[in-house]
Amino acid sequence: MKIIYICGLVHSGSTILDMALGAHSGIVGLGEISRILKADQRNFSNREFTKIHCSCGKDMLECLFWSEIRNKAFLWESQPASLRYEELLTIFSSIFGENKILVDSSKEISPYLLDLHKNHKLKIIFLAKDFRSWSYSIHMKKKKNIFTLPLRWRRENKKLLSFLEKNGLDYYPLGYEEFALYPKTILSLLCRYIGVQFEENMLRPAGSTSHIIRGNRARSDPDKIQAIRYDSRWMTSNKASLLPFLYLPLNSFNKKIVFSNYLKSRKENNRHEGLL
Ligand SMILES: [Zn+2]
C-alpha cells in the first residue's frame, strides 16, 4: 500500500498540506494517526475524546472511518503500534478501496515508521517552516520566548533529518513557504514524487474528502481552508525581524530545508522572475 507520511515540527503547516493532498481523488488524509494509535480504552471511552471533530464534519463516534477505528481500538490495547497500524490499514482499504493512498501527518518519528518503510511504499515529505515564521507562531500560541525558539527549530529539524538519513529513508524536502506561496507548482512536483497526476481540486483544501481528526483546528474552519494562503503575520513583528541577525548561521540551513525547490527551480531556470 502507498502511504504518504508528513514529517516535521509542530506548527509547520502540515494540516493544510494534508487537506490539499486529500482533495486529490486518489488520496485520503487521516491527520495525526500516531496520536490516535497511542490512545487507550480509557481515552476511547472518554466523552470529550470521542467528541473530537473530524474534518468530514462529524465527530469520532459518527465519522465513517474513525468510528470503525474506535470499535477496533477496544481490542488492540496490548498490540504494538505497527500492528495497530496494520489493522487501521485494513479498515482503510475496506472503506476507501485498495488503491487509495493514505496521508499520515503525524510529523514526529513514530514507532511504526520503519515498519511502514519495510512493508509498504512509503513516501515521506519532510516539511519545514521558515524559522522566523515558525518561532513567531510558537511564541504567539505557546507564549514561549521568541529569541530562544530558533535553537529549538534547528535542534528538532536536525534530529528528524538525521533519523531519516541514518535509516536510509527517502524523503521529499518541502518548505511551507514554497507550498503556500506557489501551491500549484509545488503540488505538481509533489504529485510527481508520489506518482499521481496533479488535480486542480488540490488547490481547494475545503473540498478534501479526508478524515483529519487531529492537528490544527483550521481543518474545520471553512474560511481558512477555502484556498491555500500564506500566513504572513510574522512579517509585522519587530521581534521576528531581528531573528535573522541574531541567528546569522541559521540562515543557510533555513534556505536549504525551506526553499530547496525554489532554489533548484531558479538554478534550472536562468530567468529571474516567474520561476515557480
Ligand atoms: Zn470523518
PDB file of C-alpha atoms and ligand atoms in Angstrom:
ATOM      1  CA  MET A   1       0.000   0.000   0.000  1.00  0.00           C
ATOM      2  CA  LYS A   2       1.166   3.527  -0.701  1.00  0.00           C
ATOM      3  CA  ILE A   3       1.421   5.808   2.339  1.00  0.00           C
ATOM      4  CA  ILE A   4       2.410   9.483   2.380  1.00  0.00           C
ATOM      5  CA  TYR A   5       3.977  10.447   5.700  1.00  0.00           C
ATOM      6  CA  ILE A   6       4.382  14.136   6.544  1.00  0.00           C
ATOM      7  CA  CYS A   7       7.354  14.585   8.851  1.00  0.00           C
ATOM      8  CA  GLY A   8       8.316  17.879  10.521  1.00  0.00           C
ATOM      9  CA  LEU A   9       7.901  20.088  13.577  1.00  0.00           C
ATOM     10  CA  VAL A  10       4.594  21.059  15.163  1.00  0.00           C
ATOM     11  CA  HIS A  11       3.018  24.171  13.608  1.00  0.00           C
ATOM     12  CA  SER A  12       4.701  23.635  10.248  1.00  0.00           C
ATOM     13  CA  GLY A  13       1.517  23.776   8.158  1.00  0.00           C
ATOM     14  CA  SER A  14       1.000  20.022   7.902  1.00  0.00           C
ATOM     15  CA  THR A  15      -2.789  20.111   8.332  1.00  0.00           C
ATOM     16  CA  ILE A  16      -3.384  22.306   5.294  1.00  0.00           C
ATOM     17  CA  LEU A  17      -0.937  20.187   3.268  1.00  0.00           C
ATOM     18  CA  ASP A  18      -2.723  17.009   4.430  1.00  0.00           C
ATOM     19  CA  MET A  19      -6.062  18.506   3.352  1.00  0.00           C
ATOM     20  CA  ALA A  20      -4.726  19.666  -0.041  1.00  0.00           C
ATOM     21  CA  LEU A  21      -3.357  16.184  -0.743  1.00  0.00           C
ATOM     22  CA  GLY A  22      -6.658  14.691   0.420  1.00  0.00           C
ATOM     23  CA  ALA A  23      -8.549  16.792  -2.143  1.00  0.00           C
ATOM     24  CA  HIS A  24      -6.985  14.531  -4.813  1.00  0.00           C
ATOM     25  CA  SER A  25      -9.406  11.840  -5.988  1.00  0.00           C
ATOM     26  CA  GLY A  26      -6.908   9.072  -5.237  1.00  0.00           C
ATOM     27  CA  ILE A  27      -5.773  10.241  -1.798  1.00  0.00           C
ATOM     28  CA  VAL A  28      -7.381  10.301   1.682  1.00  0.00           C
ATOM     29  CA  GLY A  29      -5.782  12.204   4.581  1.00  0.00           C
ATOM     30  CA  LEU A  30      -6.203  10.976   8.139  1.00  0.00           C
ATOM     31  CA  GLY A  31      -4.223  13.582  10.067  1.00  0.00           C
ATOM     32  CA  GLU A  32      -2.001  12.699  13.022  1.00  0.00           C
ATOM     33  CA  ILE A  33      -2.525   8.946  13.154  1.00  0.00           C
ATOM     34  CA  SER A  34       0.183   8.337  15.765  1.00  0.00           C
ATOM     35  CA  ARG A  35      -1.737  10.335  18.369  1.00  0.00           C
ATOM     36  CA  ILE A  36      -4.863   8.258  17.856  1.00  0.00           C
ATOM     37  CA  LEU A  37      -2.924   4.989  17.908  1.00  0.00           C
ATOM     38  CA  LYS A  38      -1.446   5.968  21.277  1.00  0.00           C
ATOM     39  CA  ALA A  39      -4.900   6.270  22.805  1.00  0.00           C
ATOM     40  CA  ASP A  40      -6.090   3.523  25.140  1.00  0.00           C
ATOM     41  CA  GLN A  41      -9.563   2.232  26.033  1.00  0.00           C
ATOM     42  CA  ARG A  42      -9.962   4.910  28.649  1.00  0.00           C
ATOM     43  CA  ASN A  43      -9.442   7.601  26.030  1.00  0.00           C
ATOM     44  CA  PHE A  44     -11.822   5.988  23.575  1.00  0.00           C
ATOM     45  CA  SER A  45     -14.497   5.721  26.270  1.00  0.00           C
ATOM     46  CA  ASN A  46     -13.981   9.338  27.303  1.00  0.00           C
ATOM     47  CA  ARG A  47     -16.792  11.568  26.115  1.00  0.00           C
ATOM     48  CA  GLU A  48     -14.510  14.530  25.422  1.00  0.00           C
ATOM     49  CA  PHE A  49     -12.120  12.380  23.361  1.00  0.00           C
ATOM     50  CA  THR A  50     -14.867  10.859  21.229  1.00  0.00           C
ATOM     51  CA  LYS A  51     -16.342  14.293  20.602  1.00  0.00           C
ATOM     52  CA  ILE A  52     -13.195  15.364  18.722  1.00  0.00           C
ATOM     53  CA  HIS A  53     -14.303  16.860  15.471  1.00  0.00           C
ATOM     54  CA  CYS A  54     -13.278  15.207  12.188  1.00  0.00           C
ATOM     55  CA  SER A  55     -12.709  17.256   9.015  1.00  0.00           C
ATOM     56  CA  CYS A  56     -15.639  15.331   7.402  1.00  0.00           C
ATOM     57  CA  GLY A  57     -17.934  17.394   9.672  1.00  0.00           C
ATOM     58  CA  LYS A  58     -18.785  14.627  12.151  1.00  0.00           C
ATOM     59  CA  ASP A  59     -17.316  13.664  15.490  1.00  0.00           C
ATOM     60  CA  MET A  60     -15.405  10.470  16.184  1.00  0.00           C
ATOM     61  CA  LEU A  61     -18.491   8.454  17.123  1.00  0.00           C
ATOM     62  CA  GLU A  62     -20.274   9.296  13.876  1.00  0.00           C
ATOM     63  CA  CYS A  63     -17.397   9.507  11.406  1.00  0.00           C
ATOM     64  CA  LEU A  64     -17.427   6.740   8.800  1.00  0.00           C
ATOM     65  CA  PHE A  65     -13.761   5.920   9.368  1.00  0.00           C
ATOM     66  CA  TRP A  66     -12.916   6.838  12.974  1.00  0.00           C
ATOM     67  CA  SER A  67     -15.990   5.158  14.462  1.00  0.00           C
ATOM     68  CA  GLU A  68     -14.691   1.876  12.976  1.00  0.00           C
ATOM     69  CA  ILE A  69     -11.249   2.532  14.443  1.00  0.00           C
ATOM     70  CA  ARG A  70     -12.779   3.270  17.815  1.00  0.00           C
ATOM     71  CA  ASN A  71     -14.598  -0.086  17.808  1.00  0.00           C
ATOM     72  CA  LYS A  72     -11.368  -1.847  16.890  1.00  0.00           C
ATOM     73  CA  ALA A  73      -9.340   0.037  19.467  1.00  0.00           C
ATOM     74  CA  PHE A  74     -11.060  -1.811  22.293  1.00  0.00           C
ATOM     75  CA  LEU A  75      -9.322  -4.972  21.072  1.00  0.00           C
ATOM     76  CA  TRP A  76      -5.836  -3.703  20.240  1.00  0.00           C
ATOM     77  CA  GLU A  77      -4.774  -2.458  23.667  1.00  0.00           C
ATOM     78  CA  SER A  78      -1.865  -4.905  24.030  1.00  0.00           C
ATOM     79  CA  GLN A  79      -0.658  -4.711  20.428  1.00  0.00           C
ATOM     80  CA  PRO A  80       2.452  -2.785  19.359  1.00  0.00           C
ATOM     81  CA  ALA A  81       1.968   0.365  17.286  1.00  0.00           C
ATOM     82  CA  SER A  82       2.868  -1.249  13.949  1.00  0.00           C
ATOM     83  CA  LEU A  83       0.221  -3.976  14.358  1.00  0.00           C
ATOM     84  CA  ARG A  84      -2.374  -1.369  15.280  1.00  0.00           C
ATOM     85  CA  TYR A  85      -1.368   0.450  12.120  1.00  0.00           C
ATOM     86  CA  GLU A  86      -1.891  -2.684  10.016  1.00  0.00           C
ATOM     87  CA  GLU A  87      -5.408  -3.010  11.470  1.00  0.00           C
ATOM     88  CA  LEU A  88      -6.020   0.622  10.574  1.00  0.00           C
ATOM     89  CA  LEU A  89      -4.841  -0.049   7.010  1.00  0.00           C
ATOM     90  CA  THR A  90      -7.239  -2.994   6.671  1.00  0.00           C
ATOM     91  CA  ILE A  91     -10.155  -0.777   7.726  1.00  0.00           C
ATOM     92  CA  PHE A  92      -8.885   1.998   5.432  1.00  0.00           C
ATOM     93  CA  SER A  93      -8.827  -0.329   2.386  1.00  0.00           C
ATOM     94  CA  SER A  94     -12.226  -1.802   3.159  1.00  0.00           C
ATOM     95  CA  ILE A  95     -13.825   1.661   3.375  1.00  0.00           C
ATOM     96  CA  PHE A  96     -11.960   3.605   0.690  1.00  0.00           C
ATOM     97  CA  GLY A  97     -10.715   0.836  -1.618  1.00  0.00           C
ATOM     98  CA  GLU A  98      -7.419  -0.981  -2.155  1.00  0.00           C
ATOM     99  CA  ASN A  99      -5.879   1.636  -4.420  1.00  0.00           C
ATOM    100  CA  LYS A 100      -6.394   4.744  -2.324  1.00  0.00           C
ATOM    101  CA  ILE A 101      -3.282   6.420  -0.986  1.00  0.00           C
ATOM    102  CA  LEU A 102      -3.297   7.340   2.704  1.00  0.00           C
ATOM    103  CA  VAL A 103      -1.783  10.525   4.184  1.00  0.00           C
ATOM    104  CA  ASP A 104      -0.453  10.327   7.722  1.00  0.00           C
ATOM    105  CA  SER A 105       0.613  13.750   9.021  1.00  0.00           C
ATOM    106  CA  SER A 106       1.895  12.569  12.413  1.00  0.00           C
ATOM    107  CA  LYS A 107       5.078  14.621  11.872  1.00  0.00           C
ATOM    108  CA  GLU A 108       7.099  13.005  14.690  1.00  0.00           C
ATOM    109  CA  ILE A 109       9.278   9.906  14.342  1.00  0.00           C
ATOM    110  CA  SER A 110       6.559   7.379  15.044  1.00  0.00           C
ATOM    111  CA  PRO A 111       7.434   3.930  16.394  1.00  0.00           C
ATOM    112  CA  TYR A 112       5.860   2.337  13.295  1.00  0.00           C
ATOM    113  CA  LEU A 113       7.725   4.382  10.678  1.00  0.00           C
ATOM    114  CA  LEU A 114      10.472   1.846   9.938  1.00  0.00           C
ATOM    115  CA  ASP A 115       7.921  -0.975   9.646  1.00  0.00           C
ATOM    116  CA  LEU A 116       5.900   1.082   7.175  1.00  0.00           C
ATOM    117  CA  HIS A 117       9.093   1.578   5.184  1.00  0.00           C
ATOM    118  CA  LYS A 118       9.747  -2.187   5.225  1.00  0.00           C
ATOM    119  CA  ASN A 119       6.222  -3.344   4.354  1.00  0.00           C
ATOM    120  CA  HIS A 120       4.697  -0.581   2.224  1.00  0.00           C
ATOM    121  CA  LYS A 121       5.513   2.047  -0.379  1.00  0.00           C
ATOM    122  CA  LEU A 122       6.351   4.904   1.937  1.00  0.00           C
ATOM    123  CA  LYS A 123       6.603   8.432   0.544  1.00  0.00           C
ATOM    124  CA  ILE A 124       7.935  10.851   3.145  1.00  0.00           C
ATOM    125  CA  ILE A 125       7.506  14.612   2.841  1.00  0.00           C
ATOM    126  CA  PHE A 126       9.872  16.480   5.141  1.00  0.00           C
ATOM    127  CA  LEU A 127       8.004  19.724   5.802  1.00  0.00           C
ATOM    128  CA  ALA A 128       9.801  22.711   7.336  1.00  0.00           C
ATOM    129  CA  LYS A 129       8.622  26.237   8.030  1.00  0.00           C
ATOM    130  CA  ASP A 130      10.909  29.269   7.833  1.00  0.00           C
ATOM    131  CA  PHE A 131      12.456  29.706  11.300  1.00  0.00           C
ATOM    132  CA  ARG A 132      11.239  33.312  11.624  1.00  0.00           C
ATOM    133  CA  SER A 133       7.673  32.336  10.877  1.00  0.00           C
ATOM    134  CA  TRP A 134       7.820  29.152  13.000  1.00  0.00           C
ATOM    135  CA  SER A 135       9.308  30.940  16.021  1.00  0.00           C
ATOM    136  CA  TYR A 136       6.646  33.636  15.769  1.00  0.00           C
ATOM    137  CA  SER A 137       3.802  31.041  15.684  1.00  0.00           C
ATOM    138  CA  ILE A 138       5.101  29.166  18.731  1.00  0.00           C
ATOM    139  CA  HIS A 139       5.773  32.438  20.559  1.00  0.00           C
ATOM    140  CA  MET A 140       2.200  33.601  19.970  1.00  0.00           C
ATOM    141  CA  LYS A 141       0.465  30.280  20.615  1.00  0.00           C
ATOM    142  CA  LYS A 142       2.502  28.908  23.498  1.00  0.00           C
ATOM    143  CA  LYS A 143       3.841  32.151  24.969  1.00  0.00           C
ATOM    144  CA  LYS A 144       7.464  30.991  24.624  1.00  0.00           C
ATOM    145  CA  ASN A 145      10.449  33.317  24.398  1.00  0.00           C
ATOM    146  CA  ILE A 146      10.825  34.039  20.682  1.00  0.00           C
ATOM    147  CA  PHE A 147      14.576  34.656  20.989  1.00  0.00           C
ATOM    148  CA  THR A 148      15.379  31.090  22.074  1.00  0.00           C
ATOM    149  CA  LEU A 149      12.966  29.317  19.722  1.00  0.00           C
ATOM    150  CA  PRO A 150      15.277  29.287  16.646  1.00  0.00           C
ATOM    151  CA  LEU A 151      17.613  26.980  18.614  1.00  0.00           C
ATOM    152  CA  ARG A 152      14.758  24.543  19.189  1.00  0.00           C
ATOM    153  CA  TRP A 153      13.808  24.810  15.491  1.00  0.00           C
ATOM    154  CA  ARG A 154      17.359  23.892  14.478  1.00  0.00           C
ATOM    155  CA  ARG A 155      17.779  21.088  17.027  1.00  0.00           C
ATOM    156  CA  GLU A 156      14.465  19.370  16.257  1.00  0.00           C
ATOM    157  CA  ASN A 157      14.778  19.654  12.466  1.00  0.00           C
ATOM    158  CA  LYS A 158      18.330  18.270  12.592  1.00  0.00           C
ATOM    159  CA  LYS A 159      17.133  15.375  14.748  1.00  0.00           C
ATOM    160  CA  LEU A 160      14.378  14.446  12.295  1.00  0.00           C
ATOM    161  CA  LEU A 161      16.712  14.736   9.301  1.00  0.00           C
ATOM    162  CA  SER A 162      19.392  12.653  10.928  1.00  0.00           C
ATOM    163  CA  PHE A 163      16.860   9.896  11.723  1.00  0.00           C
ATOM    164  CA  LEU A 164      15.654   9.832   8.096  1.00  0.00           C
ATOM    165  CA  GLU A 165      19.180   9.798   6.722  1.00  0.00           C
ATOM    166  CA  LYS A 166      20.555   7.273   9.200  1.00  0.00           C
ATOM    167  CA  ASN A 167      17.787   4.837   8.321  1.00  0.00           C
ATOM    168  CA  GLY A 168      18.065   5.360   4.574  1.00  0.00           C
ATOM    169  CA  LEU A 169      14.525   6.732   4.300  1.00  0.00           C
ATOM    170  CA  ASP A 170      13.934   8.556   1.056  1.00  0.00           C
ATOM    171  CA  TYR A 171      12.179  11.895   1.586  1.00  0.00           C
ATOM    172  CA  TYR A 172      10.980  14.919  -0.336  1.00  0.00           C
ATOM    173  CA  PRO A 173      12.134  18.211   1.268  1.00  0.00           C
ATOM    174  CA  LEU A 174       9.390  20.814   1.239  1.00  0.00           C
ATOM    175  CA  GLY A 175       9.149  24.320   2.672  1.00  0.00           C
ATOM    176  CA  TYR A 176       5.801  25.553   3.976  1.00  0.00           C
ATOM    177  CA  GLU A 177       6.629  28.912   2.387  1.00  0.00           C
ATOM    178  CA  GLU A 178       7.167  27.374  -1.068  1.00  0.00           C
ATOM    179  CA  PHE A 179       3.952  25.395  -0.742  1.00  0.00           C
ATOM    180  CA  ALA A 180       1.764  28.283   0.464  1.00  0.00           C
ATOM    181  CA  LEU A 181       3.206  30.853  -1.954  1.00  0.00           C
ATOM    182  CA  TYR A 182       3.372  28.645  -5.065  1.00  0.00           C
ATOM    183  CA  PRO A 183       0.795  25.927  -4.337  1.00  0.00           C
ATOM    184  CA  LYS A 184       0.158  24.820  -7.913  1.00  0.00           C
ATOM    185  CA  THR A 185       3.806  24.323  -8.818  1.00  0.00           C
ATOM    186  CA  ILE A 186       4.687  22.677  -5.532  1.00  0.00           C
ATOM    187  CA  LEU A 187       1.681  20.351  -5.534  1.00  0.00           C
ATOM    188  CA  SER A 188       2.532  19.341  -9.123  1.00  0.00           C
ATOM    189  CA  LEU A 189       6.075  18.483  -8.011  1.00  0.00           C
ATOM    190  CA  LEU A 190       4.720  16.554  -5.029  1.00  0.00           C
ATOM    191  CA  CYS A 191       2.326  14.624  -7.271  1.00  0.00           C
ATOM    192  CA  ARG A 192       5.277  13.610  -9.439  1.00  0.00           C
ATOM    193  CA  TYR A 193       7.107  12.358  -6.329  1.00  0.00           C
ATOM    194  CA  ILE A 194       4.015  10.454  -5.125  1.00  0.00           C
ATOM    195  CA  GLY A 195       3.330   9.030  -8.591  1.00  0.00           C
ATOM    196  CA  VAL A 196      -0.107  10.556  -9.333  1.00  0.00           C
ATOM    197  CA  GLN A 197      -1.375  13.220 -11.731  1.00  0.00           C
ATOM    198  CA  PHE A 198      -1.905  16.721 -10.324  1.00  0.00           C
ATOM    199  CA  GLU A 199      -5.591  17.682  -9.962  1.00  0.00           C
ATOM    200  CA  GLU A 200      -6.854  21.303  -9.757  1.00  0.00           C
ATOM    201  CA  ASN A 201      -9.075  20.342  -6.783  1.00  0.00           C
ATOM    202  CA  MET A 202      -5.948  20.154  -4.657  1.00  0.00           C
ATOM    203  CA  LEU A 203      -5.822  23.951  -4.658  1.00  0.00           C
ATOM    204  CA  ARG A 204      -9.099  23.967  -2.710  1.00  0.00           C
ATOM    205  CA  PRO A 205      -8.436  22.056   0.530  1.00  0.00           C
ATOM    206  CA  ALA A 206     -12.039  22.654   1.648  1.00  0.00           C
ATOM    207  CA  GLY A 207     -13.070  20.069  -0.964  1.00  0.00           C
ATOM    208  CA  SER A 208     -10.933  17.441   0.710  1.00  0.00           C
ATOM    209  CA  THR A 209     -12.633  14.106   1.366  1.00  0.00           C
ATOM    210  CA  SER A 210     -10.174  13.421   4.166  1.00  0.00           C
ATOM    211  CA  HIS A 211     -10.913  12.382   7.753  1.00  0.00           C
ATOM    212  CA  ILE A 212      -8.482  14.520   9.704  1.00  0.00           C
ATOM    213  CA  ILE A 213      -9.201  14.203  13.372  1.00  0.00           C
ATOM    214  CA  ARG A 214      -6.130  15.703  14.984  1.00  0.00           C
ATOM    215  CA  GLY A 215      -3.964  18.649  14.056  1.00  0.00           C
ATOM    216  CA  ASN A 216      -4.631  22.309  13.549  1.00  0.00           C
ATOM    217  CA  ARG A 217      -8.210  23.432  14.173  1.00  0.00           C
ATOM    218  CA  ALA A 218      -8.178  25.104  10.760  1.00  0.00           C
ATOM    219  CA  ARG A 219      -9.381  21.754   9.435  1.00  0.00           C
ATOM    220  CA  SER A 220     -12.915  22.626  10.490  1.00  0.00           C
ATOM    221  CA  ASP A 221     -12.790  26.346   9.695  1.00  0.00           C
ATOM    222  CA  PRO A 222     -14.303  26.746   6.191  1.00  0.00           C
ATOM    223  CA  ASP A 223     -12.759  30.210   5.662  1.00  0.00           C
ATOM    224  CA  LYS A 224      -9.233  29.058   6.395  1.00  0.00           C
ATOM    225  CA  ILE A 225      -9.347  26.076   4.055  1.00  0.00           C
ATOM    226  CA  GLN A 226     -11.088  27.585   1.021  1.00  0.00           C
ATOM    227  CA  ALA A 227      -7.728  28.245  -0.621  1.00  0.00           C
ATOM    228  CA  ILE A 228      -4.061  27.790   0.265  1.00  0.00           C
ATOM    229  CA  ARG A 229      -2.917  31.132   1.647  1.00  0.00           C
ATOM    230  CA  TYR A 230       0.367  32.132   3.176  1.00  0.00           C
ATOM    231  CA  ASP A 231       0.121  33.192   6.802  1.00  0.00           C
ATOM    232  CA  SER A 232       2.335  36.288   6.794  1.00  0.00           C
ATOM    233  CA  ARG A 233       1.505  37.667  10.257  1.00  0.00           C
ATOM    234  CA  TRP A 234       5.085  37.241  11.452  1.00  0.00           C
ATOM    235  CA  MET A 235       6.272  39.878   8.961  1.00  0.00           C
ATOM    236  CA  THR A 236       4.791  42.664  11.077  1.00  0.00           C
ATOM    237  CA  SER A 237       6.587  41.506  14.216  1.00  0.00           C
ATOM    238  CA  ASN A 238       9.625  43.568  15.241  1.00  0.00           C
ATOM    239  CA  LYS A 239      10.950  40.668  17.314  1.00  0.00           C
ATOM    240  CA  ALA A 240      10.712  38.194  14.403  1.00  0.00           C
ATOM    241  CA  SER A 241      12.514  40.617  12.090  1.00  0.00           C
ATOM    242  CA  LEU A 242      15.507  40.587  14.467  1.00  0.00           C
ATOM    243  CA  LEU A 243      15.922  36.811  14.360  1.00  0.00           C
ATOM    244  CA  PRO A 244      17.940  36.506  11.104  1.00  0.00           C
ATOM    245  CA  PHE A 245      20.521  38.932  12.545  1.00  0.00           C
ATOM    246  CA  LEU A 246      20.715  37.193  15.898  1.00  0.00           C
ATOM    247  CA  TYR A 247      20.985  33.795  14.247  1.00  0.00           C
ATOM    248  CA  LEU A 248      23.086  34.523  11.158  1.00  0.00           C
ATOM    249  CA  PRO A 249      24.499  30.975  10.925  1.00  0.00           C
ATOM    250  CA  LEU A 250      20.946  29.571  10.766  1.00  0.00           C
ATOM    251  CA  ASN A 251      20.151  31.339   7.503  1.00  0.00           C
ATOM    252  CA  SER A 252      21.878  28.845   5.220  1.00  0.00           C
ATOM    253  CA  PHE A 253      20.278  25.802   6.907  1.00  0.00           C
ATOM    254  CA  ASN A 254      16.927  27.594   6.694  1.00  0.00           C
ATOM    255  CA  LYS A 255      17.429  28.216   2.977  1.00  0.00           C
ATOM    256  CA  LYS A 256      18.439  24.620   2.431  1.00  0.00           C
ATOM    257  CA  ILE A 257      15.418  22.985   4.074  1.00  0.00           C
ATOM    258  CA  VAL A 258      12.707  25.591   3.423  1.00  0.00           C
ATOM    259  CA  PHE A 259      13.494  26.872  -0.066  1.00  0.00           C
ATOM    260  CA  SER A 260      15.155  23.897  -1.785  1.00  0.00           C
ATOM    261  CA  ASN A 261      12.537  23.567  -4.548  1.00  0.00           C
ATOM    262  CA  TYR A 262      12.518  27.296  -5.211  1.00  0.00           C
ATOM    263  CA  LEU A 263      16.324  27.454  -5.377  1.00  0.00           C
ATOM    264  CA  LYS A 264      16.510  24.379  -7.609  1.00  0.00           C
ATOM    265  CA  SER A 265      13.993  25.862  -9.984  1.00  0.00           C
ATOM    266  CA  ARG A 266      15.918  29.156 -10.027  1.00  0.00           C
ATOM    267  CA  LYS A 267      19.108  27.327 -10.877  1.00  0.00           C
ATOM    268  CA  GLU A 268      17.479  25.338 -13.680  1.00  0.00           C
ATOM    269  CA  ASN A 269      15.738  28.412 -14.966  1.00  0.00           C
ATOM    270  CA  ASN A 270      18.150  31.200 -15.708  1.00  0.00           C
ATOM    271  CA  ARG A 271      15.394  33.750 -15.864  1.00  0.00           C
ATOM    272  CA  HIS A 272      14.972  35.626 -12.626  1.00  0.00           C
ATOM    273  CA  GLU A 273      11.215  36.023 -12.343  1.00  0.00           C
ATOM    274  CA  GLY A 274       8.227  33.734 -12.584  1.00  0.00           C
ATOM    275  CA  LEU A 275      10.385  30.818 -11.585  1.00  0.00           C
ATOM    276  CA  LEU A 276       7.849  28.891  -9.642  1.00  0.00           C
TER     277      LEU A 276
HETATM  278 ZN    ZN B   1     -14.507  11.739   9.398  1.00  0.00          ZN
END
